[in-house]
mmCIF file of C-alpha atoms and ligand atoms in Angstrom:
data_model
loop_
_atom_site.group_PDB
_atom_site.id
_atom_site.type_symbol
_atom_site.label_atom_id
_atom_site.label_comp_id
_atom_site.label_asym_id
_atom_site.label_seq_id
_atom_site.Cartn_x
_atom_site.Cartn_y
_atom_site.Cartn_z
ATOM 1 C CA MET A 1 4.470 -12.805 8.572
ATOM 2 C CA GLN A 2 7.860 -12.823 10.590
ATOM 3 C CA GLY A 3 8.858 -9.291 11.185
ATOM 4 C CA ILE A 4 12.220 -8.052 9.982
ATOM 5 C CA THR A 5 12.714 -6.482 13.568
ATOM 6 C CA GLU A 6 13.143 -8.522 16.772
ATOM 7 C CA SER A 7 9.796 -9.616 17.744
ATOM 8 C CA ALA A 8 9.902 -7.858 20.957
ATOM 9 C CA VAL A 9 10.527 -4.266 19.108
ATOM 10 C CA ASP A 10 7.735 -5.337 16.943
ATOM 11 C CA GLU A 11 5.202 -6.212 20.007
ATOM 12 C CA TYR A 12 6.364 -2.916 21.618
ATOM 13 C CA LEU A 13 5.502 -0.924 18.378
ATOM 14 C CA LEU A 14 2.029 -2.488 18.350
ATOM 15 C CA SER A 15 1.259 -2.181 22.124
ATOM 16 C CA ILE A 16 1.712 1.533 22.197
ATOM 17 C CA LEU A 17 -0.564 2.225 19.351
ATOM 18 C CA PRO A 18 -3.778 4.053 20.515
ATOM 19 C CA PRO A 19 -6.924 1.821 19.854
ATOM 20 C CA ARG A 20 -8.379 1.610 16.369
ATOM 21 C CA ASP A 21 -12.373 2.080 15.896
ATOM 22 C CA SER A 22 -14.733 -0.879 15.471
ATOM 23 C CA VAL A 23 -14.367 -1.132 11.859
ATOM 24 C CA LEU A 24 -10.542 -1.198 11.714
ATOM 25 C CA GLN A 25 -10.661 -3.670 14.706
ATOM 26 C CA GLU A 26 -12.839 -6.013 12.742
ATOM 27 C CA MET A 27 -10.887 -5.997 9.817
ATOM 28 C CA GLU A 28 -7.800 -6.608 11.722
ATOM 29 C CA ALA A 29 -9.389 -9.670 13.281
ATOM 30 C CA GLN A 30 -10.828 -11.083 9.936
ATOM 31 C CA ALA A 31 -7.224 -10.573 8.559
ATOM 32 C CA ALA A 32 -5.415 -12.311 11.476
ATOM 33 C CA LYS A 33 -8.135 -15.204 11.429
ATOM 34 C CA ARG A 34 -8.252 -15.727 7.733
ATOM 35 C CA ASP A 35 -4.123 -14.898 6.829
ATOM 36 C CA ILE A 36 -5.083 -11.668 4.829
ATOM 37 C CA PRO A 37 -1.783 -9.757 4.351
ATOM 38 C CA ILE A 38 -2.873 -6.412 5.404
ATOM 39 C CA VAL A 39 -0.266 -3.377 6.356
ATOM 40 C CA GLY A 40 -1.523 -3.456 9.912
ATOM 41 C CA PRO A 41 -1.934 -0.482 12.154
ATOM 42 C CA ALA A 42 1.642 0.653 12.537
ATOM 43 C CA VAL A 43 1.761 0.974 8.796
ATOM 44 C CA GLY A 44 -1.671 2.345 8.357
ATOM 45 C CA ARG A 45 -0.583 5.227 10.673
ATOM 46 C CA VAL A 46 2.305 5.861 8.313
ATOM 47 C CA LEU A 47 -0.090 5.897 5.339
ATOM 48 C CA PHE A 48 -2.242 8.412 6.816
ATOM 49 C CA GLN A 49 0.353 10.526 8.328
ATOM 50 C CA TYR A 50 1.845 10.942 4.736
ATOM 51 C CA ALA A 51 -1.163 11.438 3.183
ATOM 52 C CA ARG A 52 -1.856 14.349 5.789
ATOM 53 C CA LEU A 53 1.787 15.758 5.211
ATOM 54 C CA ILE A 54 1.077 16.274 1.519
ATOM 55 C CA ASN A 55 -2.465 17.314 1.793
ATOM 56 C CA ALA A 56 -3.176 14.229 -0.428
ATOM 57 C CA LYS A 57 -6.759 14.161 -1.960
ATOM 58 C CA LYS A 58 -6.484 11.783 -4.741
ATOM 59 C CA VAL A 59 -4.965 8.186 -3.816
ATOM 60 C CA PHE A 60 -4.541 5.281 -5.965
ATOM 61 C CA GLU A 61 -3.863 1.732 -4.348
ATOM 62 C CA LEU A 62 -2.731 -1.102 -6.558
ATOM 63 C CA GLY A 63 -3.815 -4.157 -4.522
ATOM 64 C CA SER A 64 -6.428 -3.540 -1.770
ATOM 65 C CA ALA A 65 -7.636 -6.844 -0.666
ATOM 66 C CA ILE A 66 -10.368 -6.260 2.281
ATOM 67 C CA GLY A 67 -9.570 -2.520 1.812
ATOM 68 C CA TYR A 68 -7.559 -2.054 5.235
ATOM 69 C CA SER A 69 -4.980 0.307 3.745
ATOM 70 C CA THR A 70 -7.792 2.077 2.000
ATOM 71 C CA LEU A 71 -9.982 2.863 4.925
ATOM 72 C CA TRP A 72 -6.374 4.574 6.400
ATOM 73 C CA PHE A 73 -6.209 6.722 2.902
ATOM 74 C CA ALA A 74 -9.818 7.451 2.801
ATOM 75 C CA ARG A 75 -10.044 8.951 6.404
ATOM 76 C CA ALA A 76 -6.668 10.734 5.578
ATOM 77 C CA VAL A 77 -8.076 12.437 2.513
ATOM 78 C CA GLY A 78 -11.205 13.954 4.224
ATOM 79 C CA GLU A 79 -14.745 14.255 2.709
ATOM 80 C CA ASP A 80 -13.623 16.406 -0.607
ATOM 81 C CA GLY A 81 -10.807 13.412 -1.297
ATOM 82 C CA GLU A 82 -11.094 10.195 -3.161
ATOM 83 C CA VAL A 83 -9.404 6.961 -2.893
ATOM 84 C CA PHE A 84 -9.184 4.491 -5.865
ATOM 85 C CA TYR A 85 -9.659 0.432 -4.407
ATOM 86 C CA THR A 86 -8.367 -1.802 -6.735
ATOM 87 C CA ASP A 87 -8.322 -5.643 -6.414
ATOM 88 C CA GLY A 88 -8.680 -8.832 -8.623
ATOM 89 C CA ASP A 89 -10.859 -10.776 -6.257
ATOM 90 C CA PRO A 90 -14.484 -9.553 -6.531
ATOM 91 C CA LYS A 91 -15.419 -10.991 -3.128
ATOM 92 C CA ASN A 92 -12.722 -8.836 -1.252
ATOM 93 C CA ALA A 93 -14.090 -6.059 -3.153
ATOM 94 C CA ASP A 94 -17.517 -6.738 -1.982
ATOM 95 C CA GLU A 95 -16.403 -7.279 1.804
ATOM 96 C CA ALA A 96 -14.482 -4.130 1.531
ATOM 97 C CA SER A 97 -17.275 -2.159 0.483
ATOM 98 C CA GLY A 98 -19.480 -3.298 3.378
ATOM 99 C CA TYR A 99 -16.647 -2.087 5.714
ATOM 100 C CA PHE A 100 -16.383 1.285 3.737
ATOM 101 C CA ARG A 101 -20.519 1.916 4.386
ATOM 102 C CA ARG A 102 -19.881 1.194 7.876
ATOM 103 C CA ALA A 103 -16.916 3.303 8.146
ATOM 104 C CA GLY A 104 -18.970 6.200 6.861
ATOM 105 C CA VAL A 105 -16.553 6.676 3.608
ATOM 106 C CA ALA A 106 -17.862 4.744 0.726
ATOM 107 C CA GLU A 107 -18.766 7.738 -0.827
ATOM 108 C CA ARG A 108 -14.898 8.847 -1.221
ATOM 109 C CA ILE A 109 -14.026 5.485 -2.397
ATOM 110 C CA HIS A 110 -14.124 4.280 -6.110
ATOM 111 C CA ILE A 111 -13.756 0.499 -6.240
ATOM 112 C CA GLY A 112 -12.196 -1.210 -9.306
ATOM 113 C CA VAL A 113 -12.234 -4.926 -10.032
ATOM 114 C CA GLY A 114 -9.682 -6.654 -12.321
ATOM 115 C CA ASP A 115 -5.897 -5.885 -12.952
ATOM 116 C CA ALA A 116 -4.526 -2.905 -10.833
ATOM 117 C CA LEU A 117 -2.036 -2.352 -13.333
ATOM 118 C CA GLU A 118 -4.573 -1.932 -16.086
ATOM 119 C CA GLN A 119 -6.794 0.240 -14.360
ATOM 120 C CA LEU A 120 -4.052 2.698 -13.613
ATOM 121 C CA THR A 121 -2.944 2.648 -17.262
ATOM 122 C CA GLN A 122 -6.288 3.896 -17.741
ATOM 123 C CA ARG A 123 -5.965 7.049 -15.567
ATOM 124 C CA GLN A 124 -4.237 10.091 -16.123
ATOM 125 C CA ARG A 125 -1.270 11.683 -14.393
ATOM 126 C CA GLU A 126 -3.449 12.953 -11.301
ATOM 127 C CA PHE A 127 -2.704 11.198 -8.247
ATOM 128 C CA ASP A 128 -0.929 12.812 -4.838
ATOM 129 C CA ILE A 129 -0.312 9.186 -3.996
ATOM 130 C CA ILE A 130 -0.150 5.861 -5.500
ATOM 131 C CA PHE A 131 -0.104 2.969 -2.965
ATOM 132 C CA ASN A 132 1.369 -0.594 -4.590
ATOM 133 C CA ASP A 133 0.585 -3.897 -2.712
ATOM 134 C CA VAL A 134 0.010 -6.076 -5.627
ATOM 135 C CA ASP A 135 1.467 -9.385 -6.096
ATOM 136 C CA LYS A 136 5.476 -8.904 -5.824
ATOM 137 C CA GLU A 137 6.443 -10.405 -9.079
ATOM 138 C CA TYR A 138 4.698 -7.322 -10.646
ATOM 139 C CA TYR A 139 6.726 -4.507 -8.874
ATOM 140 C CA PRO A 140 9.045 -3.962 -11.798
ATOM 141 C CA ARG A 141 6.051 -3.409 -13.906
ATOM 142 C CA VAL A 142 4.444 -1.300 -11.564
ATOM 143 C CA LEU A 143 7.884 0.813 -11.310
ATOM 144 C CA ASP A 144 7.247 1.573 -15.056
ATOM 145 C CA LEU A 145 3.931 2.457 -14.903
ATOM 146 C CA ALA A 146 3.259 4.362 -11.500
ATOM 147 C CA PRO A 147 5.625 7.395 -11.807
ATOM 148 C CA ASN A 148 3.655 8.450 -14.966
ATOM 149 C CA HIS A 149 0.438 8.891 -12.919
ATOM 150 C CA LEU A 150 1.749 11.142 -10.007
ATOM 151 C CA ARG A 151 1.758 14.872 -9.684
ATOM 152 C CA ARG A 152 5.250 16.495 -9.011
ATOM 153 C CA GLY A 153 5.431 16.292 -5.340
ATOM 154 C CA GLY A 154 3.452 13.196 -5.199
ATOM 155 C CA LEU A 155 4.352 9.992 -3.296
ATOM 156 C CA PHE A 156 4.858 6.495 -4.592
ATOM 157 C CA ILE A 157 4.540 4.377 -1.732
ATOM 158 C CA THR A 158 5.211 0.243 -1.881
ATOM 159 C CA ASP A 159 4.930 -1.947 0.958
ATOM 160 C CA ASN A 160 7.010 -5.529 1.300
ATOM 161 C CA VAL A 161 10.119 -4.151 0.264
ATOM 162 C CA LEU A 162 12.368 -5.940 2.727
ATOM 163 C CA TRP A 163 10.216 -9.185 2.294
ATOM 164 C CA SER A 164 10.988 -10.765 5.571
ATOM 165 C CA GLY A 165 14.689 -9.883 4.972
ATOM 166 C CA ARG A 166 14.953 -11.964 1.932
ATOM 167 C CA VAL A 167 16.132 -9.401 -0.188
ATOM 168 C CA THR A 168 19.553 -9.449 1.433
ATOM 169 C CA GLU A 169 19.944 -13.111 -0.360
ATOM 170 C CA GLN A 170 22.635 -12.820 -3.253
ATOM 171 C CA ASN A 171 21.684 -14.879 -6.097
ATOM 172 C CA ALA A 172 18.220 -15.251 -4.971
ATOM 173 C CA LYS A 173 15.929 -17.864 -6.687
ATOM 174 C CA ASP A 174 12.470 -17.100 -5.629
ATOM 175 C CA LYS A 175 11.048 -14.650 -8.414
ATOM 176 C CA ASP A 176 9.321 -12.512 -5.871
ATOM 177 C CA THR A 177 12.409 -11.740 -4.068
ATOM 178 C CA ARG A 178 14.181 -11.161 -7.393
ATOM 179 C CA ALA A 179 11.355 -8.837 -8.433
ATOM 180 C CA ILE A 180 11.423 -6.697 -5.087
ATOM 181 C CA GLN A 181 15.602 -6.523 -5.023
ATOM 182 C CA GLU A 182 15.483 -5.125 -8.968
ATOM 183 C CA PHE A 183 12.442 -2.707 -7.826
ATOM 184 C CA ASN A 184 14.530 -1.307 -5.050
ATOM 185 C CA GLN A 185 17.518 -0.691 -6.912
ATOM 186 C CA ARG A 186 16.030 0.881 -9.805
ATOM 187 C CA LEU A 187 13.749 2.757 -7.506
ATOM 188 C CA TYR A 188 16.601 4.415 -5.809
ATOM 189 C CA ALA A 189 18.564 5.034 -9.182
ATOM 190 C CA MET A 190 15.567 6.946 -10.533
ATOM 191 C CA LYS A 191 16.759 10.726 -10.634
ATOM 192 C CA ASP A 192 12.993 12.221 -10.508
ATOM 193 C CA PHE A 193 12.721 10.579 -7.199
ATOM 194 C CA PHE A 194 13.967 10.600 -3.928
ATOM 195 C CA THR A 195 13.550 7.463 -2.060
ATOM 196 C CA THR A 196 13.760 5.969 1.593
ATOM 197 C CA ILE A 197 12.948 2.830 2.978
ATOM 198 C CA LEU A 198 11.221 2.624 6.252
ATOM 199 C CA PRO A 199 12.144 -0.840 8.142
ATOM 200 C CA LEU A 200 8.777 -0.934 9.728
ATOM 201 C CA ARG A 201 6.897 -4.409 9.557
ATOM 202 C CA ASP A 202 7.867 -5.584 6.218
ATOM 203 C CA GLY A 203 9.639 -2.439 5.188
ATOM 204 C CA LEU A 204 8.012 0.312 3.532
ATOM 205 C CA ALA A 205 9.630 2.308 0.450
ATOM 206 C CA VAL A 206 8.290 6.189 0.326
ATOM 207 C CA ALA A 207 9.545 7.879 -2.987
ATOM 208 C CA VAL A 208 8.887 11.739 -3.501
ATOM 209 C CA LYS A 209 8.737 12.731 -7.192
ATOM 210 C CA ALA A 210 10.536 15.880 -7.931
HETATM 211 C C1 LIG B 301 -1.203 -7.710 0.169
HETATM 212 S S1 LIG B 301 -2.791 -7.792 0.041
HETATM 213 C C2 LIG B 301 -3.488 -6.077 0.043
HETATM 214 C C3 LIG B 301 -3.692 -5.509 1.207
HETATM 215 C C4 LIG B 301 -4.202 -4.339 1.388
HETATM 216 N N1 LIG B 301 -3.175 -3.183 0.641
HETATM 217 C C5 LIG B 301 -4.223 -3.773 3.021
HETATM 218 O O1 LIG B 301 -2.806 -3.460 3.490
HETATM 219 O O2 LIG B 301 -5.138 -3.906 3.579
HETATM 220 C C6 LIG B 301 -2.546 -7.917 -1.940
HETATM 221 C C7 LIG B 301 -3.743 -7.997 -2.900
HETATM 222 O O3 LIG B 301 -3.631 -7.643 -4.166
HETATM 223 C C8 LIG B 301 -4.542 -8.297 -5.174
HETATM 224 N N2 LIG B 301 -3.468 -8.208 -6.214
HETATM 225 C C9 LIG B 301 -2.406 -9.002 -6.408
HETATM 226 N N3 LIG B 301 -2.263 -8.729 -7.846
HETATM 227 C C10 LIG B 301 -2.966 -7.903 -8.118
HETATM 228 C C11 LIG B 301 -3.141 -7.473 -9.414
HETATM 229 N N4 LIG B 301 -2.332 -7.308 -10.526
HETATM 230 N N5 LIG B 301 -4.438 -6.784 -9.885
HETATM 231 C C12 LIG B 301 -5.256 -6.649 -8.951
HETATM 232 N N6 LIG B 301 -5.227 -7.324 -7.802
HETATM 233 C C13 LIG B 301 -3.881 -7.536 -7.175
HETATM 234 C C14 LIG B 301 -4.559 -9.617 -4.307
HETATM 235 O O4 LIG B 301 -5.701 -10.067 -4.740
HETATM 236 C C15 LIG B 301 -4.856 -9.180 -2.605
HETATM 237 O O5 LIG B 301 -5.969 -9.135 -2.307
#
Protein backbone atom coordinates (compact mmCIF):
# COMPACT_ATOMS: atom_id res chain seq x y z
CA MET A 1 0.00 0.00 0.00
CA GLN A 2 1.12 3.54 -0.78
CA GLY A 3 2.04 5.32 2.46
CA ILE A 4 0.58 8.69 3.41
CA THR A 5 3.98 10.11 4.29
CA GLU A 6 6.76 10.63 1.76
CA SER A 7 8.23 7.28 0.81
CA ALA A 8 11.72 8.36 1.94
CA VAL A 9 10.30 9.19 5.39
CA ASP A 10 8.43 5.87 5.50
CA GLU A 11 11.61 4.03 4.59
CA TYR A 12 13.55 5.91 7.26
CA LEU A 13 10.92 5.10 9.91
CA LEU A 14 11.19 1.42 9.04
CA SER A 15 14.98 1.42 8.75
CA ILE A 16 15.55 2.59 12.34
CA LEU A 17 13.37 -0.11 13.93
CA PRO A 18 15.15 -2.79 15.93
CA PRO A 19 15.04 -6.22 14.26
CA ARG A 20 12.07 -8.44 15.09
CA ASP A 21 12.27 -12.05 16.26
CA SER A 22 12.09 -14.87 13.70
CA VAL A 23 8.30 -15.41 14.01
CA LEU A 24 7.38 -11.77 13.38
CA GLN A 25 9.94 -11.67 10.58
CA GLU A 26 8.39 -14.67 8.91
CA MET A 27 4.90 -13.16 9.21
CA GLU A 28 6.18 -9.93 7.67
CA ALA A 29 7.77 -11.88 4.81
CA GLN A 30 4.56 -13.88 4.20
CA ALA A 31 2.46 -10.71 4.28
CA ALA A 32 4.76 -9.03 1.73
CA LYS A 33 4.83 -12.10 -0.52
CA ARG A 34 1.06 -12.75 -0.43
CA ASP A 35 -0.08 -9.13 -0.16
CA ILE A 36 -1.70 -9.56 3.25
CA PRO A 37 -2.50 -6.12 4.71
CA ILE A 38 -0.89 -6.29 8.16
CA VAL A 39 -0.16 -3.24 10.32
CA GLY A 40 3.60 -3.72 9.94
CA PRO A 41 6.33 -3.22 12.51
CA ALA A 42 6.09 0.56 13.08
CA VAL A 43 2.39 0.34 13.99
CA GLY A 44 2.94 -2.99 15.76
CA ARG A 45 5.24 -1.17 18.15
CA VAL A 46 2.61 1.52 18.76
CA LEU A 47 0.06 -1.19 19.65
CA PHE A 48 2.54 -2.78 22.04
CA GLN A 49 3.43 0.57 23.59
CA TYR A 50 -0.19 1.68 24.18
CA ALA A 51 -1.06 -1.70 25.67
CA ARG A 52 1.86 -1.37 28.10
CA LEU A 53 1.00 2.26 28.90
CA ILE A 54 -2.43 1.32 30.25
CA ASN A 55 -1.32 -2.06 31.59
CA ALA A 56 -3.81 -3.78 29.28
CA LYS A 57 -4.65 -7.37 30.17
CA LYS A 58 -7.65 -7.99 27.90
CA VAL A 59 -7.58 -7.07 24.24
CA PHE A 60 -10.21 -7.76 21.57
CA GLU A 61 -9.23 -7.58 17.90
CA LEU A 62 -11.69 -7.22 15.03
CA GLY A 63 -9.96 -8.56 11.90
CA SER A 64 -6.75 -10.41 12.75
CA ALA A 65 -5.75 -12.13 9.45
CA ILE A 66 -2.56 -14.19 10.07
CA GLY A 67 -2.24 -12.79 13.60
CA TYR A 68 0.54 -10.23 13.22
CA SER A 69 -1.10 -7.45 15.27
CA THR A 70 -2.40 -10.16 17.64
CA LEU A 71 1.16 -11.27 18.37
CA TRP A 72 2.27 -7.72 19.27
CA PHE A 73 -0.68 -7.45 21.68
CA ALA A 74 -0.10 -10.93 23.10
CA ARG A 75 3.45 -10.02 24.02
CA ALA A 76 2.36 -6.71 25.52
CA VAL A 77 -0.31 -8.21 27.83
CA GLY A 78 2.10 -10.76 29.27
CA GLU A 79 1.50 -14.27 30.60
CA ASP A 80 -1.55 -13.30 32.68
CA GLY A 81 -3.23 -11.42 29.82
CA GLU A 82 -5.68 -12.47 27.11
CA VAL A 83 -6.08 -11.50 23.49
CA PHE A 84 -9.17 -12.34 21.44
CA TYR A 85 -8.26 -13.02 17.79
CA THR A 86 -11.13 -12.86 15.27
CA ASP A 87 -11.23 -13.45 11.55
CA GLY A 88 -13.80 -14.65 9.03
CA ASP A 89 -11.36 -16.93 7.23
CA PRO A 90 -10.55 -20.28 8.92
CA LYS A 91 -7.34 -20.64 6.87
CA ASN A 92 -6.03 -17.41 8.38
CA ALA A 93 -6.87 -18.72 11.85
CA ASP A 94 -5.00 -22.01 11.21
CA GLU A 95 -1.94 -20.18 10.00
CA ALA A 96 -2.10 -17.72 12.91
CA SER A 97 -2.31 -20.48 15.51
CA GLY A 98 0.91 -22.00 14.15
CA TYR A 99 2.72 -18.69 14.63
CA PHE A 100 1.26 -18.26 18.13
CA ARG A 101 2.50 -21.71 19.16
CA ARG A 102 5.97 -21.03 17.81
CA ALA A 103 6.07 -17.65 19.57
CA GLY A 104 5.09 -19.32 22.87
CA VAL A 105 1.96 -17.20 23.37
CA ALA A 106 -0.81 -19.58 22.23
CA GLU A 107 -2.21 -20.00 25.75
CA ARG A 108 -3.06 -16.33 26.10
CA ILE A 109 -4.91 -16.08 22.74
CA HIS A 110 -8.54 -17.08 22.09
CA ILE A 111 -9.17 -17.77 18.42
CA GLY A 112 -12.62 -16.94 17.05
CA VAL A 113 -13.57 -17.70 13.44
CA GLY A 114 -16.58 -15.89 11.98
CA ASP A 115 -17.96 -12.38 11.95
CA ALA A 116 -15.90 -10.24 14.32
CA LEU A 117 -18.73 -7.83 15.13
CA GLU A 118 -21.02 -10.69 16.13
CA GLN A 119 -18.31 -12.16 18.34
CA LEU A 120 -17.83 -8.82 20.10
CA THR A 121 -21.59 -8.44 20.57
CA GLN A 122 -21.57 -11.62 22.63
CA ARG A 123 -18.98 -10.25 25.08
CA GLN A 124 -19.46 -8.09 28.17
CA ARG A 125 -18.06 -4.61 28.85
CA GLU A 126 -14.66 -5.91 29.79
CA PHE A 127 -11.86 -4.95 27.44
CA ASP A 128 -8.88 -2.69 28.06
CA ILE A 129 -8.29 -2.34 24.32
CA ILE A 130 -10.45 -2.98 21.27
CA PHE A 131 -8.50 -2.94 18.01
CA ASN A 132 -10.51 -2.47 14.83
CA ASP A 133 -9.07 -3.66 11.51
CA VAL A 134 -12.03 -5.27 9.68
CA ASP A 135 -13.22 -4.42 6.17
CA LYS A 136 -13.68 -0.67 6.04
CA GLU A 137 -17.37 -0.67 5.11
CA TYR A 138 -18.07 -2.02 8.63
CA TYR A 139 -16.31 0.82 10.47
CA PRO A 140 -19.50 2.80 11.27
CA ARG A 141 -21.08 -0.37 12.68
CA VAL A 142 -17.97 -1.09 14.75
CA LEU A 143 -18.31 2.42 16.17
CA ASP A 144 -21.89 1.67 17.26
CA LEU A 145 -20.68 -1.45 19.00
CA ALA A 146 -17.14 -1.23 20.37
CA PRO A 147 -17.49 1.61 22.93
CA ASN A 148 -19.99 -0.44 24.94
CA HIS A 149 -17.46 -3.21 25.41
CA LEU A 150 -14.59 -1.07 26.69
CA ARG A 151 -13.83 -0.24 30.29
CA ARG A 152 -13.40 3.41 31.32
CA GLY A 153 -9.85 4.47 30.51
CA GLY A 154 -9.72 1.78 27.84
CA LEU A 155 -8.52 2.39 24.29
CA PHE A 156 -10.39 1.99 21.03
CA ILE A 157 -7.73 1.78 18.30
CA THR A 158 -8.48 1.67 14.57
CA ASP A 159 -6.19 1.14 11.59
CA ASN A 160 -6.33 2.67 8.08
CA VAL A 161 -8.23 5.80 9.07
CA LEU A 162 -6.39 7.90 6.46
CA TRP A 163 -6.90 5.28 3.73
CA SER A 164 -3.86 6.24 1.64
CA GLY A 165 -5.04 9.86 1.79
CA ARG A 166 -8.37 9.14 0.12
CA VAL A 167 -10.23 10.48 3.18
CA THR A 168 -9.47 13.97 1.85
CA GLU A 169 -11.77 13.40 -1.17
CA GLN A 170 -14.95 15.51 -1.21
CA ASN A 171 -18.06 13.56 -2.24
CA ALA A 172 -16.12 10.30 -2.40
CA LYS A 173 -17.85 7.62 -4.45
CA ASP A 174 -16.06 4.64 -2.98
CA LYS A 175 -18.04 3.08 -0.11
CA ASP A 176 -14.95 2.26 1.97
CA THR A 177 -13.69 5.84 1.79
CA ARG A 178 -17.12 7.17 2.76
CA ALA A 179 -17.36 4.72 5.66
CA ILE A 180 -13.97 5.82 7.02
CA GLN A 181 -14.85 9.51 6.62
CA GLU A 182 -18.07 8.95 8.58
CA PHE A 183 -16.21 6.92 11.18
CA ASN A 184 -13.55 9.59 11.78
CA GLN A 185 -16.06 12.40 12.02
CA ARG A 186 -18.30 10.54 14.45
CA LEU A 187 -15.41 9.28 16.56
CA TYR A 188 -14.01 12.80 17.11
CA ALA A 189 -17.51 14.04 18.02
CA MET A 190 -18.10 11.39 20.71
CA LYS A 191 -18.29 13.05 24.11
CA ASP A 192 -17.09 10.02 26.04
CA PHE A 193 -13.94 9.56 23.93
CA PHE A 194 -10.82 11.65 23.45
CA THR A 195 -9.40 10.86 20.01
CA THR A 196 -6.21 11.49 18.09
CA ILE A 197 -5.08 10.22 14.69
CA LEU A 198 -1.44 9.25 14.31
CA PRO A 199 -0.42 9.76 10.67
CA LEU A 200 1.80 6.67 10.74
CA ARG A 201 1.68 4.22 7.80
CA ASP A 202 -2.03 4.40 6.81
CA GLY A 203 -3.27 6.39 9.83
CA LEU A 204 -4.07 4.99 13.27
CA ALA A 205 -6.93 6.42 15.39
CA VAL A 206 -6.44 6.14 19.14
CA ALA A 207 -9.45 6.99 21.30
CA VAL A 208 -9.45 6.85 25.09
CA LYS A 209 -12.77 6.27 26.88
CA ALA A 210 -13.61 8.78 29.60
C1 LIG B 1 -6.40 -5.79 7.40
S1 LIG B 1 -6.58 -7.48 7.71
C2 LIG B 1 -6.12 -7.62 9.41
C3 LIG B 1 -4.66 -7.48 9.65
C4 LIG B 1 -4.24 -7.67 11.09
N1 LIG B 1 -4.99 -6.80 11.99
C5 LIG B 1 -2.77 -7.35 11.25
O1 LIG B 1 -2.43 -6.17 11.22
O2 LIG B 1 -1.98 -8.28 11.37
C6 LIG B 1 -8.30 -7.63 7.80
C7 LIG B 1 -8.81 -9.04 8.11
O3 LIG B 1 -10.12 -8.90 8.61
C8 LIG B 1 -10.90 -9.97 8.16
N2 LIG B 1 -12.28 -9.45 8.18
C9 LIG B 1 -12.79 -8.42 7.49
N3 LIG B 1 -14.07 -8.18 7.86
C10 LIG B 1 -14.35 -9.09 8.83
C11 LIG B 1 -15.48 -9.36 9.63
N4 LIG B 1 -16.61 -8.65 9.53
N5 LIG B 1 -15.39 -10.35 10.54
C12 LIG B 1 -14.26 -11.09 10.67
N6 LIG B 1 -13.16 -10.88 9.95
C13 LIG B 1 -13.21 -9.89 9.04
C14 LIG B 1 -10.37 -10.33 6.80
O4 LIG B 1 -10.56 -11.70 6.58
C15 LIG B 1 -8.89 -9.96 6.93
O5 LIG B 1 -8.13 -11.12 7.23
